[in-house]
Amino acid sequence: MTGYILKRLVSAIPVLLGISVIVFLIMAMIPGDPATAILGSYATPENVEKLNRDLGLDQGLVPRYFIWLGNMLQGDFGRSFALNRPVLDEVLDRFGATLILAGTSFVLCSVLGIAAGVISAARQYGFADKAITFVVLLGISIPSFFLGMMMILIFAVQLRWFPVSGMWPIYGDRNLWVLMDHLAMPAFALAVVATGVIARLARSAMLEVLRQDFIRTARAKGVHERRVIWRHALRAAMVSIIPILGIQAGFVLSGAVYIEMVFQWPGVGRMLVDAILKRDILLVQGGVVFIAACYVLFNIMVDVAQALLDPRIKT
Amino acid sequence: MMAFLKLLARNRLALAGLIVIGMVVVLALITPLLPLADPDVTDTPNRFKPPFSEGAILGTDHLGRDLLSRLMWGTRLSLAMGLAAAIIAATIGSAIGIIAGYYGGRTDNIIMRGVDMLMAFPYILLALAIVAALGPGLMNALIAVAAVNVPFFARNIRGITVGIAHKEFVDAARLAGMRDREIIVAEVLPNVLPVIVIAMSTTVGWMILETAGLSFLGLGSQPPQADLGSMLGEARSALITNPHTSIVPGAMILIIVMAINLLGDGVRDALDPRLKSGALSRPMPATTVDRQGAVPAAKTESLLDIAGLRTEFRVRDRLYKAVSGVDLHVEKGECLGIIGESGSGKSVTALSVMGLVASPPGVITGGAVHFDGKEIIGAPYEVLRSLRGRRVAYIFQDPLATLHPLYKVGDQLIEAIQSHDSVSSADARSRAIGLLKSVRIPNAESRIESYPYEMSGGMRQRVGIAMALANNPDVIIADEPTTALDVTVQAQILSVLSDLRRERGLAIIFITHDFGVVGQLCDRVAVMYAGQIVEEGPTAAVLRNPQHPYTSRLIDCVPTLGGGQRKLSAIPGLPPVVDNLPVGCAFAERCDKAHADCRAGPVELVKTEEARKTRCLFPEVVSERSA
Ligand code: SF4
């Protein structure tokens, strides 16, 4: 298994390089002089010149890319002109909040989505199936930011169950309980779309599996139906559900942008939007590369989970 | 096309979606013609007017602009953006996909690598990066959303194109000297176009959501122009004081996207052939029972008695009578063979006993099964479950498909034991090893850790047998257990079965299409044809002197030692389709001796000799077989 993990890590290198090339090329589309764009309109000529030297902006695209890549590999993602601090510091400060939000959401959507899909399949065409199918349709059709706003109206303003926004109270202790109180609504709002997508896929994967011969064998053995569904069928269906979990993790991670805006969550997503509006190019560039790289690493974990689950995968 | 539209219309939800989205589109199209207030004229004294106020049905926003007017214009803009993004993404993506799929080889490789890279990004992040580079704005948001959806189209269309690029008509065009570009336009494109359109219709909802999302973040349409997303974004600061300014555009996005999704699902379902055939339904824990008429009493005192069993498959409006009135019984320690071609109803008969016929579409519509004196058709699930595996166990064909691929064989055996017997895992494990030994699996202690895919076909089938033996059942129903195996392995498996039967006093129902196997193992044999028993009797007597023409044909299929393959195709013709059975003898079409009487009406199964029955008006006579 260790060998397999190493192999997957090595195979991630070209993907990471590819991602850096794509981000680099996108940023190279910026119209006008890159140094001025990066430093904003108040840049002094000396600063522009220094930046040109540091980033190789006066050179061709290829050397520029390698200078950028080399800097990043040494942990230098550049400096945010708007915040006047290193990009990496800012991203790392913010990333924890995003990770808590997206991670919770991911767990929520995986558990709820799979459970809904399994129940839906087990009760195909029954009341539970129809109810779940309808809720799922609603879930994948509602924009997460609108859902978040409506949740604030109902659960924070009307019912006062949860705080309106933010990650921590302005005054008072910072403990797990307080965090969960603040996390509940944004995590749920972020999870809804992914839950719907996972539930749909889990349902059809389960229906596919339930028709297979080994399910009949389990029944013929006298295995209880509950176990047939939740063990035999779900285990086999997970083989096609897990890759979708990987894709949905990407949706949750990047969809956090909207939720962070709505709930004033101090994460990377909100930082990115602010940076885009302020044209803080290096911060955007660094943030995007960082998140994309994290996502690639996460997908390796997904592959490893898949290999652990399915002994037929050569490790 | 008409059939497709009809199918779509049958799906009421899809139709509702179509109507709603149709109305929204029409309203958006005629917006400029409607007597609406100017959406961009601010009127701050009249800000935040609630809905249903004088002159503003939906109220006004934070600058006093008429919400209804802004909603209509915003919808128009959002729809246009979503549609434009979908068209751009579909065009570019499909072009890339067609090129990659058509040319294949290195071109394909390089393009798809790039596509994979793009897909390695978390979706929205890439759009953000593009907007960051180009700067916020309506057009740039549109480009960003289209760009991130290009890989989706490229990948799907490539898949389809690869399939088409190797079809004969493309080869023919190439041979005819057409150039690649001409072939792509004339031959490939028309074939992928429907797929492109469908993919577009299912993604346009997404695109509307995504463009609205970027606008919501302030990166899309810029004031004063507003789409639904930026309306929502601007209203956010007044969410708590004046929620109507948020609810109006938000609800509109929801309605639009939901209608499109309903329609998209309907389109997908209408095009899915599996849905039409009912192949996507899941089998229930036990076969549905819908018995018409009285429940027959047991005909014998046997351990297992099947009386008048009828099992049907109801697929949409068609009815397949797989088993029509079968009487069978098996005594303790006896081996009964059921023989017939595939589709004769022999497996369905066997599976009906423990309610294992897939249902839907299977339904048991008549008859009774008495096990140990108790009627079990339609028995409560828990009764059935406690009998399954404990008193009546099954062995199936092809153990690669019938064993769970992801569990070790040991765990599957242990589970079989623990389903009926609350023993500790350690005890169950040592019993499992004992079971593997009893079916003569070498190195049972280590084999227990194997996965089914790591074993040979013969070994897997031994595991299947061991599993059936796990709870010392009274009856084993073996459904073609040796069919998938080669001849030597088959002989080994048969000898394992016949030893076990002798040692344990097992009753076996052995289902096969091979009279050779029946001759080796079975005391009695029942021959099935088109869902009915056509002959029944002691194996030796039937083999020596078959009375039904079908039986004698089957026997003729068994090669003498060293002869070639056993093939049922030696019988000319095919069995009748069970949804269209003739009134008279079902075998008449293939029978040399068929007479007008045979087709006139049902032929009864009659007793011909002691312990023998035949369903034929002109049974074969002994002398014919003596040769
Ligand atoms: S009843 Fe007639 S058609 Fe049927 S098998 Fe006998 S002889 Fe042939």
JSON list of N, CA and C and ligand atoms in Angstrom, two decimals, chain B residues 548-549 585 587-588 591 593-594 598 603 616-618, ligand 1:
[
{"chain": "B", "resi": 548, "resn": "HIS", "atom": "N", "xyz": [-41.52, -38.58, -24.12]},
{"chain": "B", "resi": 548, "resn": "HIS", "atom": "CA", "xyz": [-41.83, -37.34, -24.82]},
{"chain": "B", "resi": 548, "resn": "HIS", "atom": "C", "xyz": [-40.80, -37.12, -25.92]},
{"chain": "B", "resi": 549, "resn": "PRO", "atom": "N", "xyz": [-41.22, -36.73, -27.08]},
{"chain": "B", "resi": 549, "resn": "PRO", "atom": "CA", "xyz": [-40.25, -36.51, -28.17]},
{"chain": "B", "resi": 549, "resn": "PRO", "atom": "C", "xyz": [-39.14, -35.54, -27.77]},
{"chain": "B", "resi": 585, "resn": "CYS", "atom": "N", "xyz": [-49.97, -28.12, -27.71]},
{"chain": "B", "resi": 585, "resn": "CYS", "atom": "CA", "xyz": [-48.66, -28.56, -27.25]},
{"chain": "B", "resi": 585, "resn": "CYS", "atom": "C", "xyz": [-47.61, -27.52, -27.63]},
{"chain": "B", "resi": 587, "resn": "PHE", "atom": "N", "xyz": [-44.53, -27.82, -27.84]},
{"chain": "B", "resi": 587, "resn": "PHE", "atom": "CA", "xyz": [-43.42, -28.35, -28.60]},
{"chain": "B", "resi": 587, "resn": "PHE", "atom": "C", "xyz": [-43.78, -28.62, -30.06]},
{"chain": "B", "resi": 588, "resn": "ALA", "atom": "N", "xyz": [-45.04, -28.44, -30.38]},
{"chain": "B", "resi": 588, "resn": "ALA", "atom": "CA", "xyz": [-45.54, -28.84, -31.70]},
{"chain": "B", "resi": 588, "resn": "ALA", "atom": "C", "xyz": [-44.70, -28.29, -32.85]},
{"chain": "B", "resi": 591, "resn": "CYS", "atom": "N", "xyz": [-41.75, -30.51, -33.32]},
{"chain": "B", "resi": 591, "resn": "CYS", "atom": "CA", "xyz": [-41.94, -31.95, -33.16]},
{"chain": "B", "resi": 591, "resn": "CYS", "atom": "C", "xyz": [-42.18, -32.61, -34.51]},
{"chain": "B", "resi": 593, "resn": "LYS", "atom": "N", "xyz": [-43.57, -35.41, -34.93]},
{"chain": "B", "resi": 593, "resn": "LYS", "atom": "CA", "xyz": [-44.82, -36.16, -34.94]},
{"chain": "B", "resi": 593, "resn": "LYS", "atom": "C", "xyz": [-46.04, -35.28, -34.75]},
{"chain": "B", "resi": 594, "resn": "ALA", "atom": "N", "xyz": [-45.83, -33.98, -34.81]},
{"chain": "B", "resi": 594, "resn": "ALA", "atom": "CA", "xyz": [-46.94, -33.06, -34.53]},
{"chain": "B", "resi": 594, "resn": "ALA", "atom": "C", "xyz": [-48.13, -33.38, -35.44]},
{"chain": "B", "resi": 598, "resn": "CYS", "atom": "N", "xyz": [-52.57, -32.18, -31.72]},
{"chain": "B", "resi": 598, "resn": "CYS", "atom": "CA", "xyz": [-51.61, -31.63, -30.76]},
{"chain": "B", "resi": 598, "resn": "CYS", "atom": "C", "xyz": [-51.82, -30.14, -30.58]},
{"chain": "B", "resi": 603, "resn": "VAL", "atom": "N", "xyz": [-52.40, -30.04, -23.77]},
{"chain": "B", "resi": 603, "resn": "VAL", "atom": "CA", "xyz": [-52.09, -31.46, -23.60]},
{"chain": "B", "resi": 603, "resn": "VAL", "atom": "C", "xyz": [-51.81, -31.67, -22.11]},
{"chain": "B", "resi": 616, "resn": "CYS", "atom": "N", "xyz": [-47.79, -35.76, -23.66]},
{"chain": "B", "resi": 616, "resn": "CYS", "atom": "CA", "xyz": [-47.72, -35.92, -25.10]},
{"chain": "B", "resi": 616, "resn": "CYS", "atom": "C", "xyz": [-48.86, -36.82, -25.56]},
{"chain": "B", "resi": 617, "resn": "LEU", "atom": "N", "xyz": [-49.45, -36.46, -26.68]},
{"chain": "B", "resi": 617, "resn": "LEU", "atom": "CA", "xyz": [-50.54, -37.28, -27.19]},
{"chain": "B", "resi": 617, "resn": "LEU", "atom": "C", "xyz": [-50.04, -38.53, -27.88]},
{"chain": "B", "resi": 618, "resn": "PHE", "atom": "N", "xyz": [-48.83, -38.47, -28.39]},
{"chain": "B", "resi": 618, "resn": "PHE", "atom": "CA", "xyz": [-48.28, -39.62, -29.10]},
{"chain": "B", "resi": 618, "resn": "PHE", "atom": "C", "xyz": [-46.92, -39.99, -28.54]},
{"chain": "C", "resi": 1, "resn": "SF4", "atom": "S1", "xyz": [-48.22, -33.65, -28.23]},
{"chain": "C", "resi": 1, "resn": "SF4", "atom": "FE1", "xyz": [-47.90, -33.84, -30.38]},
{"chain": "C", "resi": 1, "resn": "SF4", "atom": "S2", "xyz": [-46.63, -32.10, -30.89]},
{"chain": "C", "resi": 1, "resn": "SF4", "atom": "FE2", "xyz": [-46.57, -32.33, -28.69]},
{"chain": "C", "resi": 1, "resn": "SF4", "atom": "S3", "xyz": [-44.82, -33.52, -28.39]},
{"chain": "C", "resi": 1, "resn": "SF4", "atom": "FE3", "xyz": [-46.46, -34.96, -28.47]},
{"chain": "C", "resi": 1, "resn": "SF4", "atom": "S4", "xyz": [-46.53, -35.55, -30.59]},
{"chain": "C", "resi": 1, "resn": "SF4", "atom": "FE4", "xyz": [-45.26, -33.77, -30.50]}
]
